[in-house]
């Protein structure tokens, strides 16, 4: 880190730092998740939850290219040392990905052919003018919230150490259920013995938070029915009358209208 001139320096993500460093996580431990983010519903999965916490270490210029966090989770990112520049975009089905970023039709693959430096030189100015763009610098001791489904790019302005943790807040339960159920080929971070993450999550939620689950599944059904109707409209080329269009929100589960940074 101290003697590196690479344009894209090596960037370390350690998902086992708690075990390796023998840390205790919790109110009286070495660190604990900021309480302002509320309950993490993936906690119902116990040790079968997907990877969820990382120690991130890198020199200046290292960083993360544009992505959305896995399994439609939200995240917090706490800078322990150094500082990070963030640029983010709210999720929206009506808005294309950030300038210079290309996704496959099912959003499973992100192609950002440029290094962070090239993207900043070529697309930063345009991106900053895009509606919804948020940017800022997090310094030591500051914590950033990455809402479910938001695009983000991060670059370390100084040599940095951060801790990040992914979580499922109540507000995004429907998005996570939708992702696990309908994008099962893109689900990541679960151990191999978890064959069906969606079923396991539903089962554990049923045991521990049945009311939340019921509400979220009802929302999911409504969104799926809306998507199906829209599909039929497109395929049949039929324009539905007003009665059919009012309750419909295409891409509801992408959280188009609910995220507040
Ligand atoms: O480079 C960073 O600190 C951001 C990390 C990040 O976005 C992630 O782990 O999902
Ligand atoms: Fe991220």
CSV table of C-alpha atoms in Angstrom, one decimal, residues 46-143:
chain,number,residue,atom,x,y,z
A,46,UNK,CA,-28.5,-17.8,11.9
A,47,UNK,CA,-25.3,-19.3,10.6
A,48,UNK,CA,-27.0,-20.1,7.3
A,49,UNK,CA,-27.2,-16.5,6.3
A,50,UNK,CA,-25.2,-15.4,3.2
A,51,UNK,CA,-21.9,-13.7,3.6
A,52,UNK,CA,-22.7,-10.4,5.3
A,53,UNK,CA,-19.7,-8.6,6.7
A,54,UNK,CA,-16.3,-7.6,5.3
A,55,UNK,CA,-13.2,-5.8,6.4
A,56,UNK,CA,-12.1,-3.7,3.4
A,57,UNK,CA,-8.5,-2.4,3.1
A,58,UNK,CA,-6.9,-0.5,0.2
A,59,UNK,CA,-4.6,2.4,-0.7
A,60,UNK,CA,-5.7,5.6,-2.4
A,61,UNK,CA,-7.2,5.0,-5.9
A,62,UNK,CA,-8.4,1.6,-4.9
A,63,UNK,CA,-12.2,1.1,-4.9
A,64,UNK,CA,-15.3,-0.6,-6.0
A,65,UNK,CA,-16.6,-0.3,-9.6
A,66,UNK,CA,-20.4,0.3,-10.1
A,67,UNK,CA,-22.6,-2.5,-8.6
A,68,UNK,CA,-25.7,-3.2,-6.6
A,69,UNK,CA,-25.3,-5.1,-3.4
A,70,UNK,CA,-26.1,-8.8,-3.4
A,71,UNK,CA,-29.5,-10.4,-3.0
A,72,UNK,CA,-31.2,-7.0,-2.9
A,73,UNK,CA,-29.7,-6.3,0.5
A,74,UNK,CA,-29.0,-2.9,2.0
A,75,UNK,CA,-25.6,-2.1,3.6
A,76,UNK,CA,-23.8,0.2,5.9
A,77,UNK,CA,-20.2,1.1,5.4
A,78,UNK,CA,-18.1,2.5,8.2
A,79,UNK,CA,-14.8,4.2,7.6
A,80,UNK,CA,-12.4,3.3,10.3
A,81,UNK,CA,-9.3,4.9,8.7
A,82,UNK,CA,-8.9,7.1,5.6
A,83,UNK,CA,-11.6,8.5,3.4
A,84,UNK,CA,-13.9,7.4,0.6
A,85,UNK,CA,-15.6,9.2,-2.2
A,86,UNK,CA,-19.0,7.7,-3.1
A,87,UNK,CA,-21.3,8.3,-6.0
A,88,UNK,CA,-24.7,6.6,-6.0
A,89,UNK,CA,-27.9,6.4,-7.9
A,90,UNK,CA,-31.3,5.4,-6.6
A,91,UNK,CA,-32.9,2.3,-8.1
A,92,UNK,CA,-35.5,3.1,-10.7
A,93,UNK,CA,-37.0,0.9,-13.5
A,94,UNK,CA,-37.5,4.0,-15.6
A,95,UNK,CA,-33.9,5.1,-15.4
A,96,UNK,CA,-31.0,3.4,-17.2
A,97,UNK,CA,-27.9,2.4,-15.3
A,98,UNK,CA,-25.3,5.1,-14.6
A,99,UNK,CA,-23.5,6.5,-17.7
A,100,UNK,CA,-20.8,4.2,-18.9
A,101,UNK,CA,-22.3,1.1,-17.2
A,102,UNK,CA,-24.1,-1.6,-19.2
A,103,UNK,CA,-26.2,-4.4,-17.8
A,104,UNK,CA,-27.5,-7.6,-19.4
A,105,UNK,CA,-31.3,-7.7,-19.9
A,106,UNK,CA,-31.9,-9.7,-16.7
A,107,UNK,CA,-29.4,-7.4,-14.8
A,108,UNK,CA,-27.3,-10.5,-13.9
A,109,UNK,CA,-24.2,-9.1,-15.5
A,110,UNK,CA,-22.7,-5.7,-15.2
A,111,UNK,CA,-20.2,-4.6,-17.7
A,112,UNK,CA,-18.2,-1.6,-16.7
A,113,UNK,CA,-15.3,-1.9,-19.2
A,114,UNK,CA,-13.4,1.0,-17.6
A,115,UNK,CA,-11.2,1.2,-14.5
A,116,UNK,CA,-12.5,3.6,-11.9
A,117,UNK,CA,-10.0,6.2,-13.1
A,118,UNK,CA,-11.2,5.9,-16.7
A,119,UNK,CA,-14.8,6.1,-15.6
A,120,UNK,CA,-14.1,9.2,-13.6
A,121,UNK,CA,-12.4,10.9,-16.5
A,122,UNK,CA,-14.9,9.8,-19.1
A,123,UNK,CA,-18.3,9.8,-17.4
A,124,UNK,CA,-18.1,11.5,-14.0
A,125,UNK,CA,-19.2,15.0,-15.3
A,126,UNK,CA,-22.2,13.5,-17.2
A,127,UNK,CA,-23.2,11.2,-14.2
A,128,UNK,CA,-23.3,14.2,-11.8
A,129,UNK,CA,-25.9,15.8,-14.0
A,130,UNK,CA,-28.1,12.7,-14.0
A,131,UNK,CA,-31.3,13.1,-11.9
A,132,UNK,CA,-31.1,11.3,-8.5
A,133,UNK,CA,-27.2,11.3,-8.4
A,134,UNK,CA,-25.9,11.5,-4.9
A,135,UNK,CA,-22.2,12.0,-4.0
A,136,UNK,CA,-20.1,12.7,-1.0
A,137,UNK,CA,-17.0,11.9,1.0
A,138,UNK,CA,-17.0,9.7,4.1
A,139,UNK,CA,-14.2,10.4,6.6
A,140,UNK,CA,-13.0,8.4,9.5
A,141,UNK,CA,-15.8,7.6,11.9
A,142,UNK,CA,-18.6,8.2,9.4
A,143,UNK,CA,-21.0,5.6,8.3
